[in-house]
Coordinates of C-alpha atoms and ligand atoms in Angstrom, one line a residue:
M1 CA 0.0 0.0 0.0
T2 CA 1.5 3.4 -1.0
K3 CA 0.4 6.4 1.0
T4 CA 0.1 9.5 -1.1
D5 CA -1.1 13.1 -0.8
I6 CA -3.1 13.8 -3.9
L7 CA -3.9 11.1 -6.4
I8 CA -5.1 12.3 -9.8
I9 CA -6.8 9.8 -12.1
G10 CA -6.4 10.9 -15.7
G11 CA -3.6 12.7 -17.5
G12 CA -5.5 14.7 -20.1
P13 CA -5.7 18.5 -20.1
V14 CA -7.9 18.5 -16.9
G15 CA -5.8 16.1 -14.8
L16 CA -2.5 17.7 -15.9
N17 CA -3.6 21.2 -15.2
A18 CA -4.8 20.1 -11.8
A19 CA -1.4 18.6 -11.1
Y20 CA 0.3 21.8 -12.1
Y21 CA -1.8 24.1 -9.8
L22 CA -1.7 21.6 -7.0
L23 CA 2.1 21.4 -7.2
K24 CA 2.3 25.1 -7.4
S25 CA 0.3 25.3 -4.1
G26 CA 2.8 23.1 -2.4
R27 CA 1.0 19.7 -2.6
S28 CA 2.4 16.4 -3.6
V29 CA 0.9 14.7 -6.6
T30 CA 0.7 11.2 -8.0
L31 CA -0.9 11.0 -11.4
L32 CA -2.2 7.8 -12.9
D33 CA -3.2 7.3 -16.6
Q34 CA -4.3 4.1 -18.2
A35 CA -2.3 5.2 -21.3
S36 CA 0.3 7.9 -21.9
I37 CA 0.3 11.0 -19.8
G38 CA -0.3 14.3 -21.8
V39 CA -2.3 12.9 -24.7
G40 CA -5.9 12.1 -23.5
N41 CA -8.5 13.0 -26.0
A42 CA -6.9 16.4 -26.7
S43 CA -3.6 15.9 -28.4
G44 CA -5.2 16.0 -31.9
N45 CA -7.9 18.5 -31.1
A46 CA -8.5 21.9 -32.6
G47 CA -6.3 23.6 -30.0
Q48 CA -8.7 26.5 -29.8
I49 CA -8.9 28.4 -26.5
V50 CA -12.4 29.7 -26.6
P51 CA -13.7 31.8 -23.6
S52 CA -16.3 33.0 -26.2
H53 CA -18.1 29.6 -25.9
I54 CA -20.3 30.7 -23.0
I55 CA -23.5 29.1 -24.5
P56 CA -23.8 25.6 -23.2
L57 CA -24.2 22.7 -25.8
A58 CA -27.7 22.1 -24.6
A59 CA -29.6 25.2 -25.8
P60 CA -32.8 26.1 -27.6
G61 CA -32.8 25.1 -31.3
V62 CA -30.1 22.4 -30.9
I63 CA -32.6 19.5 -31.3
P64 CA -34.2 20.8 -34.5
S65 CA -30.8 21.5 -36.0
A66 CA -29.5 18.0 -35.0
L67 CA -32.5 16.3 -36.7
K68 CA -32.1 18.3 -39.8
W69 CA -28.4 17.4 -40.0
L70 CA -29.2 13.7 -39.5
L71 CA -31.0 13.8 -42.8
D72 CA -27.7 14.5 -44.6
P73 CA -25.7 11.4 -44.2
Q74 CA -22.9 12.7 -46.5
N75 CA -22.1 16.0 -44.7
S76 CA -23.8 16.1 -41.3
P77 CA -21.6 17.6 -38.6
F78 CA -23.7 15.6 -36.1
G79 CA -24.3 11.9 -35.5
M80 CA -25.6 9.7 -32.7
K81 CA -25.3 6.0 -31.6
I82 CA -28.6 4.1 -32.0
S83 CA -29.0 2.1 -28.7
L84 CA -31.7 1.2 -26.1
E85 CA -29.1 1.1 -23.3
P86 CA -31.0 2.7 -20.4
G87 CA -28.2 5.1 -19.2
Y88 CA -27.8 6.4 -22.8
L89 CA -31.5 6.9 -23.3
A90 CA -31.8 8.7 -19.9
W91 CA -28.9 10.9 -21.0
L92 CA -30.6 11.7 -24.3
L93 CA -33.9 12.6 -22.5
R94 CA -32.0 14.8 -20.0
F95 CA -30.2 16.6 -22.9
A96 CA -33.5 17.2 -24.7
L97 CA -35.0 18.6 -21.5
A98 CA -31.9 20.8 -21.0
C99 CA -32.2 22.5 -24.4
S100 CA -34.0 25.5 -22.8
A101 CA -33.5 29.2 -22.3
E102 CA -33.3 28.5 -18.6
N103 CA -30.3 26.1 -19.0
V104 CA -28.5 28.8 -21.1
R105 CA -29.3 31.4 -18.4
R106 CA -27.9 29.1 -15.7
G107 CA -24.9 28.0 -17.7
I108 CA -23.5 31.3 -19.0
P109 CA -22.1 32.7 -15.6
P110 CA -19.9 29.6 -14.7
L111 CA -18.8 29.0 -18.3
K112 CA -17.8 32.7 -18.6
E113 CA -16.0 32.8 -15.2
L114 CA -14.1 29.5 -15.8
G115 CA -13.3 30.6 -19.4
L116 CA -11.9 33.9 -18.3
L117 CA -9.9 32.4 -15.4
S118 CA -8.5 29.8 -17.9
V119 CA -7.5 32.3 -20.5
R120 CA -5.6 34.4 -17.9
N121 CA -4.0 31.2 -16.6
F122 CA -3.0 30.1 -20.1
A123 CA -1.3 33.5 -20.8
R124 CA 0.6 33.3 -17.4
L125 CA 1.5 29.7 -17.6
I126 CA 2.9 29.9 -21.2
A127 CA 4.9 33.0 -20.4
E128 CA 6.2 31.9 -17.0
E129 CA 7.1 28.4 -18.2
N130 CA 8.4 29.6 -21.6
F131 CA 6.4 27.0 -23.6
A132 CA 6.9 27.1 -27.4
C133 CA 3.5 25.6 -28.5
S134 CA 2.4 27.9 -31.4
Y135 CA 0.4 29.9 -29.0
Q136 CA -1.5 32.6 -31.0
T137 CA -3.7 35.3 -29.4
T138 CA -5.2 36.9 -32.5
G139 CA -8.7 35.6 -31.6
L140 CA -11.0 33.3 -33.4
L141 CA -12.8 34.2 -36.7
C142 CA -16.1 32.6 -37.6
L143 CA -16.9 32.6 -41.3
Y144 CA -20.3 32.3 -42.8
R145 CA -21.5 31.6 -46.4
T146 CA -25.3 32.0 -45.9
S147 CA -27.3 34.9 -44.6
A148 CA -29.1 32.5 -42.2
G149 CA -25.7 31.4 -40.8
F150 CA -24.5 35.0 -40.6
D151 CA -27.7 36.0 -38.7
E152 CA -26.9 33.2 -36.1
G153 CA -23.4 34.4 -35.8
Q154 CA -24.6 38.0 -35.2
K155 CA -27.0 36.8 -32.5
E156 CA -24.1 35.0 -30.8
A157 CA -22.1 38.2 -31.0
E158 CA -24.9 40.1 -29.3
T159 CA -25.1 37.5 -26.5
L160 CA -21.4 37.9 -25.9
L161 CA -21.5 41.7 -25.9
R162 CA -24.4 41.6 -23.5
N163 CA -22.2 39.5 -21.2
G164 CA -19.3 41.8 -21.4
L165 CA -17.2 39.7 -23.8
P166 CA -15.6 40.9 -27.0
A167 CA -17.2 40.1 -30.4
K168 CA -17.0 42.1 -33.7
V169 CA -19.3 41.5 -36.6
L170 CA -17.4 41.9 -40.0
D171 CA -19.1 42.5 -43.3
K172 CA -17.9 40.9 -46.5
A173 CA -15.2 43.4 -47.3
A174 CA -13.9 43.5 -43.8
V175 CA -13.7 39.7 -43.4
H176 CA -11.8 39.3 -46.7
E177 CA -9.4 42.0 -45.7
Q178 CA -8.8 40.2 -42.3
E179 CA -8.5 36.7 -43.7
P180 CA -7.2 36.6 -47.3
S181 CA -7.5 32.8 -47.5
A182 CA -11.4 33.2 -47.3
L183 CA -13.1 32.3 -50.6
P184 CA -15.4 34.8 -52.4
G185 CA -18.5 32.9 -51.2
V186 CA -17.8 33.9 -47.6
L187 CA -20.2 36.8 -47.0
G188 CA -19.5 37.8 -43.4
G189 CA -17.8 36.8 -40.1
V190 CA -17.6 37.4 -36.4
H191 CA -14.2 38.0 -34.7
F192 CA -13.9 36.9 -31.1
S193 CA -10.8 38.7 -30.1
G194 CA -10.6 37.2 -26.5
D195 CA -9.9 33.7 -28.0
A196 CA -6.6 32.1 -28.7
S197 CA -5.1 28.9 -30.0
L198 CA -2.1 26.6 -29.7
N199 CA -0.8 23.2 -30.6
P200 CA -2.5 21.1 -28.0
G201 CA -0.3 18.0 -28.3
R202 CA 2.8 20.1 -27.8
F203 CA 1.3 22.1 -24.9
L204 CA 0.3 18.9 -23.1
Q205 CA 3.8 17.4 -23.7
L206 CA 5.5 20.5 -22.2
L207 CA 3.1 20.5 -19.3
T208 CA 3.8 16.8 -18.6
E209 CA 7.5 17.5 -18.6
R210 CA 7.0 20.6 -16.3
V211 CA 4.9 18.7 -13.7
R212 CA 7.5 15.9 -13.7
E213 CA 10.2 18.5 -13.0
M214 CA 8.1 20.0 -10.2
G215 CA 8.1 16.6 -8.5
A216 CA 4.8 14.9 -9.7
D217 CA 5.0 11.1 -9.5
L218 CA 3.8 10.2 -13.0
R219 CA 2.4 6.7 -13.7
P220 CA 1.5 6.1 -17.3
N221 CA 0.0 2.8 -18.3
T222 CA -1.5 2.5 -14.8
P223 CA -5.3 2.2 -14.9
A224 CA -7.2 2.8 -11.7
T225 CA -9.4 -0.2 -11.6
R226 CA -11.3 0.2 -8.3
L227 CA -12.1 3.0 -5.8
E228 CA -13.0 1.9 -2.3
S229 CA -14.7 4.0 0.2
A230 CA -15.7 3.9 3.9
G231 CA -16.9 6.5 6.4
G232 CA -17.7 9.0 3.6
K233 CA -14.2 9.0 2.2
I234 CA -12.2 7.2 -0.5
T235 CA -9.9 4.9 1.4
R236 CA -8.1 3.0 -1.3
V237 CA -7.5 3.3 -5.0
I238 CA -6.5 0.1 -6.7
A239 CA -4.4 0.4 -9.8
L240 CA -2.7 -2.1 -12.0
R241 CA 0.0 -3.5 -9.7
E242 CA -0.3 -1.1 -6.8
E243 CA -2.7 0.1 -4.2
F244 CA -2.8 3.8 -3.1
E245 CA -4.0 5.3 0.1
P246 CA -4.5 9.0 -0.9
S247 CA -5.5 11.9 1.4
Q248 CA -7.4 13.3 -1.6
V249 CA -8.4 12.0 -5.0
V250 CA -9.2 14.0 -8.2
L251 CA -11.3 12.2 -10.8
A252 CA -10.3 13.6 -14.2
A253 CA -10.8 10.5 -16.4
G254 CA -12.8 12.2 -19.2
V255 CA -15.4 9.9 -20.8
W256 CA -14.2 7.0 -18.6
S257 CA -15.0 8.9 -15.4
P258 CA -18.3 7.0 -14.8
L259 CA -16.5 3.7 -15.3
V260 CA -13.8 4.6 -12.8
A261 CA -16.4 5.7 -10.2
R262 CA -18.7 2.8 -10.8
D263 CA -18.2 1.3 -7.3
L264 CA -19.0 4.6 -5.6
R265 CA -22.7 4.8 -6.5
L266 CA -22.2 8.3 -8.0
N267 CA -24.5 9.6 -10.7
L268 CA -22.1 10.9 -13.3
P269 CA -24.0 11.2 -16.6
V270 CA -21.1 11.6 -19.0
Q271 CA -21.4 10.3 -22.6
P272 CA -18.7 10.4 -25.3
A273 CA -19.1 12.8 -28.2
R274 CA -16.6 11.7 -30.8
G275 CA -14.9 14.0 -33.3
Y276 CA -12.2 13.9 -35.9
S277 CA -9.2 15.8 -37.0
L278 CA -7.1 16.0 -40.1
T279 CA -3.6 17.6 -39.9
I280 CA -1.7 18.8 -43.0
S281 CA 1.6 20.5 -43.7
A282 CA 1.2 24.3 -44.2
P283 CA -0.7 24.9 -47.4
T284 CA 0.4 27.5 -50.0
S285 CA -2.2 29.9 -48.5
M286 CA -2.0 29.6 -44.7
P287 CA -5.0 31.1 -42.9
R288 CA -4.0 34.0 -40.6
Y289 CA -6.6 33.2 -37.9
A290 CA -7.9 30.2 -36.1
L291 CA -11.3 29.8 -37.9
V292 CA -14.6 28.2 -37.5
F293 CA -16.8 27.5 -40.5
G294 CA -20.2 28.6 -39.1
E295 CA -22.7 26.5 -41.1
R296 CA -20.5 23.4 -41.3
K297 CA -19.2 23.4 -37.7
V298 CA -15.6 22.8 -38.8
A299 CA -12.8 24.3 -36.9
V300 CA -9.4 25.1 -38.5
T301 CA -6.3 26.1 -36.6
P302 CA -2.8 27.1 -37.8
M303 CA -0.2 25.4 -35.7
G304 CA 3.2 26.6 -36.8
E305 CA 4.1 24.6 -39.9
K306 CA 0.9 22.6 -39.7
L307 CA -2.8 23.3 -40.3
R308 CA -5.5 21.2 -38.5
F309 CA -9.1 20.8 -39.4
T310 CA -11.6 19.3 -36.9
G311 CA -15.2 18.4 -37.0
R312 CA -18.2 16.1 -36.2
L313 CA -19.9 15.4 -32.9
E314 CA -21.2 11.8 -32.6
I315 CA -23.1 11.3 -29.3
G316 CA -22.6 7.9 -27.6
A317 CA -19.8 6.8 -30.0
M318 CA -16.9 5.2 -28.0
G319 CA -14.2 3.9 -30.4
R320 CA -11.2 6.0 -31.4
A321 CA -10.5 4.9 -35.0
P322 CA -10.6 7.9 -37.4
N323 CA -13.5 7.5 -39.8
L324 CA -12.2 8.4 -43.3
H325 CA -15.6 9.1 -44.6
W326 CA -16.1 11.9 -42.0
I327 CA -12.6 13.1 -42.4
A328 CA -13.2 13.6 -46.1
A329 CA -16.4 15.4 -45.3
I330 CA -14.4 17.8 -43.1
E331 CA -12.0 18.5 -46.0
R332 CA -15.0 19.1 -48.3
A333 CA -16.5 21.5 -45.9
A334 CA -13.2 23.4 -45.6
R335 CA -12.9 23.7 -49.4
E336 CA -16.2 25.7 -49.3
Y337 CA -14.6 28.5 -47.2
I338 CA -10.9 28.8 -47.7
T339 CA -8.4 28.4 -50.5
L340 CA -6.7 25.0 -50.3
D341 CA -4.2 23.3 -52.5
K342 CA -5.7 20.6 -54.8
K343 CA -3.7 17.9 -53.0
L344 CA -3.2 18.1 -49.3
D345 CA 0.0 16.8 -47.6
I346 CA -1.8 14.8 -44.8
Q347 CA 0.3 14.3 -41.7
E348 CA -2.2 12.8 -39.3
T349 CA -5.8 11.7 -39.0
W350 CA -7.2 11.4 -35.5
A351 CA -10.4 10.8 -33.5
G352 CA -11.1 11.8 -29.9
L353 CA -13.9 11.5 -27.4
R354 CA -15.4 14.6 -25.7
P355 CA -16.8 13.9 -22.2
T356 CA -20.2 15.4 -22.4
T357 CA -22.9 16.0 -19.8
P358 CA -26.6 16.4 -20.6
D359 CA -26.7 20.1 -19.7
G360 CA -23.4 20.9 -21.5
L361 CA -21.7 22.1 -18.3
P362 CA -18.6 20.5 -16.7
I363 CA -18.9 18.7 -13.4
L364 CA -16.5 20.4 -11.0
G365 CA -16.6 20.2 -7.2
F366 CA -16.6 17.7 -4.3
S367 CA -18.4 14.5 -4.5
L368 CA -21.5 14.7 -2.2
R369 CA -20.8 11.3 -0.7
H370 CA -17.0 11.4 -0.3
S371 CA -15.3 14.3 1.4
N372 CA -11.9 13.7 -0.1
L373 CA -13.0 13.2 -3.8
I374 CA -12.9 16.1 -6.2
L375 CA -14.7 15.6 -9.5
A376 CA -13.4 17.4 -12.6
T377 CA -14.9 16.0 -15.7
G378 CA -17.6 16.5 -18.4
H379 CA -15.8 19.4 -20.1
A380 CA -17.2 18.3 -23.6
M381 CA -15.9 20.6 -26.3
L382 CA -14.0 22.8 -23.9
G383 CA -11.6 20.6 -22.0
L384 CA -8.5 22.2 -23.4
T385 CA -9.9 25.8 -23.0
L386 CA -11.1 25.3 -19.4
G387 CA -8.2 23.1 -18.3
P388 CA -6.0 25.8 -16.5
G389 CA -9.1 27.4 -14.8
T390 CA -10.3 24.0 -13.7
G391 CA -6.8 23.1 -12.5
Q392 CA -6.7 26.2 -10.3
I393 CA -10.2 25.5 -8.9
V394 CA -9.3 21.9 -8.1
A395 CA -6.2 23.2 -6.2
E396 CA -8.4 25.7 -4.3
L397 CA -10.9 23.1 -3.4
A398 CA -8.2 20.7 -2.2
N399 CA -6.6 23.4 -0.1
G400 CA -9.9 24.6 1.5
V401 CA -9.8 27.9 -0.4
E402 CA -13.1 29.4 -1.5
P403 CA -13.1 29.7 -5.3
A404 CA -13.7 33.2 -6.7
F405 CA -17.1 32.3 -8.3
D406 CA -20.1 30.2 -7.5
L407 CA -19.5 26.6 -8.4
H408 CA -23.0 25.4 -7.6
P409 CA -24.2 25.2 -11.2
L410 CA -21.3 22.8 -11.9
G411 CA -21.9 20.6 -8.8
V412 CA -22.6 16.9 -9.3
E413 CA -25.7 17.4 -7.1
R414 CA -27.6 18.8 -10.1
F415 CA -28.0 15.3 -11.4
Ligands
FAD501 C1 -12.3 16.7 -32.6 C2 -12.2 17.4 -31.3 C3 -11.8 18.8 -31.3 C4 -11.7 19.4 -30.1 N1 -11.3 20.7 -30.0 C5 -11.2 21.4 -28.9 C6 -10.7 22.8 -28.8 O1 -10.4 23.4 -29.9 N2 -10.7 23.4 -27.6 C7 -11.1 22.7 -26.5 O2 -11.1 23.4 -25.4 N3 -11.5 21.5 -26.5 C8 -11.5 20.8 -27.7 N4 -11.9 19.5 -27.6 C9 -12.4 18.8 -26.4 C10 -11.2 18.4 -25.5 O3 -10.3 17.6 -26.3 C11 -11.8 17.5 -24.4 O4 -12.7 18.3 -23.7 C12 -10.7 17.2 -23.4 O5 -9.8 16.2 -24.0 C13 -11.2 16.6 -22.1 O6 -10.1 16.6 -21.2 P1 -10.1 15.5 -20.0 O7 -8.7 15.7 -19.4 O8 -11.3 15.8 -19.2 O9 -10.3 14.1 -20.6 P2 -9.3 13.3 -21.6 O10 -8.6 14.2 -22.5 O11 -10.1 12.2 -22.2 O12 -8.3 12.7 -20.6 C14 -8.7 11.7 -19.7 C15 -7.5 10.8 -19.4 O13 -8.0 9.8 -18.4 C16 -7.3 8.6 -18.6 N5 -8.0 7.5 -18.0 C17 -9.2 7.0 -18.3 N6 -9.6 6.0 -17.5 C18 -8.6 5.8 -16.6 C19 -8.3 5.0 -15.5 N7 -9.2 4.0 -15.2 N8 -7.2 5.1 -14.9 C20 -6.2 6.1 -15.2 N9 -6.5 6.9 -16.2 C21 -7.6 6.8 -16.9 C22 -7.3 8.5 -20.2 O14 -6.4 7.7 -20.6 C23 -7.0 10.0 -20.6 O15 -5.7 10.2 -20.7 C24 -12.0 18.8 -28.9 C25 -12.3 17.4 -28.9 C26 -12.4 16.8 -30.1 C27 -12.7 15.3 -30.1

């Protein structure tokens, strides 16, 4: 039996950031991952740091859009598993009920606070640690090809401005001046100047090295297989070849969090939402900005000598093999918006699983049943963005410090 201070389960962006801020606060950290540390479901993601994403995934209008997209099997940005498994059906029902104005009203304040904290922490962390990870702070540019799409973009910009976040609507001339790679069919855009981007694989690799230097005991290829509790506390974590007796546990296992916590009788409604990426060598005409193609829901990010495209959201899909049909659809969508060489020099195709809750908000806070278990999961499309803020909050909770904003909307008790 190994006695430890803090035991973190999961070495994706959430677990690694938690390790960093806990170590900074003077705590000792052991971090287990069932696979490599610093990869998770984020190394191939879009690398966009988007505090502008304050509207939760579950919002009015999402279900009709999803149903419409499902009718287009060639190009749909959305898909879902067909299954009668009770946990999955309950999740879908909850998601449908959460697609309300009330959920958006409740979700905006914590997403905004966590996003702004994260963006400040990213800037500080990257500067202090001198990380070379293609960090770009020119903001995110959303491009639109239809007036209906552009109208939606303008509504989103209004919501941001009402909430004190920057968003600038650009007409056709302005958008082409800002982004020369945009094709003539692009008729407008919205610039979110508070957003940023980086190479997520590189960032996580550097963060892994840094937490190791700071003294973290890193255990790759070490799955936590059972959590035991007694007297309202986690007493033992059983891993591959070792048993740990931690003072506190942080559960940051992404889509696997419900599986890791299965013996604890916790209700953690987290479903995978799979997506794909395609990374190419720098094309002849490299976009200046991190981009999102509004109607097609495809994100594009320049990462130094590489350009990455990401897309698709497939609820309930668990495997991680890149699906070439959908990767080709992502490329087709990109060709509608920006100039691309006829033949792309493909470096990598990838699939990842977003840990998604039915109301579109992360789960962040203590377990109600276990006084030494901190839950940090369910970050869906924002796990990279919200990682550094989540890491700081985890450290504050572990150290008995009151976080600067109300965490109740993110508490597991809402389920
Ligand atoms: C196509 C795509 C594009 C995306 N783009 C962006 C973006 O631009 N910006 C953004 O903010 N987010 C983006 N995301 C979302 C982001 O990647 C996720 O939100 C993020 O990976 C979640 O982080 P996490 O640390 O909670 O989970 P993960 O990254 O999944 O990490 C969890 C870790 O836990 C480990 N684990 C699981 N079970 C165990 C166990 N039993 N014992 C030990 N370890 C275990 C896993 O091996 C894994 O390493 C994107 C995702 C996809 C798929």
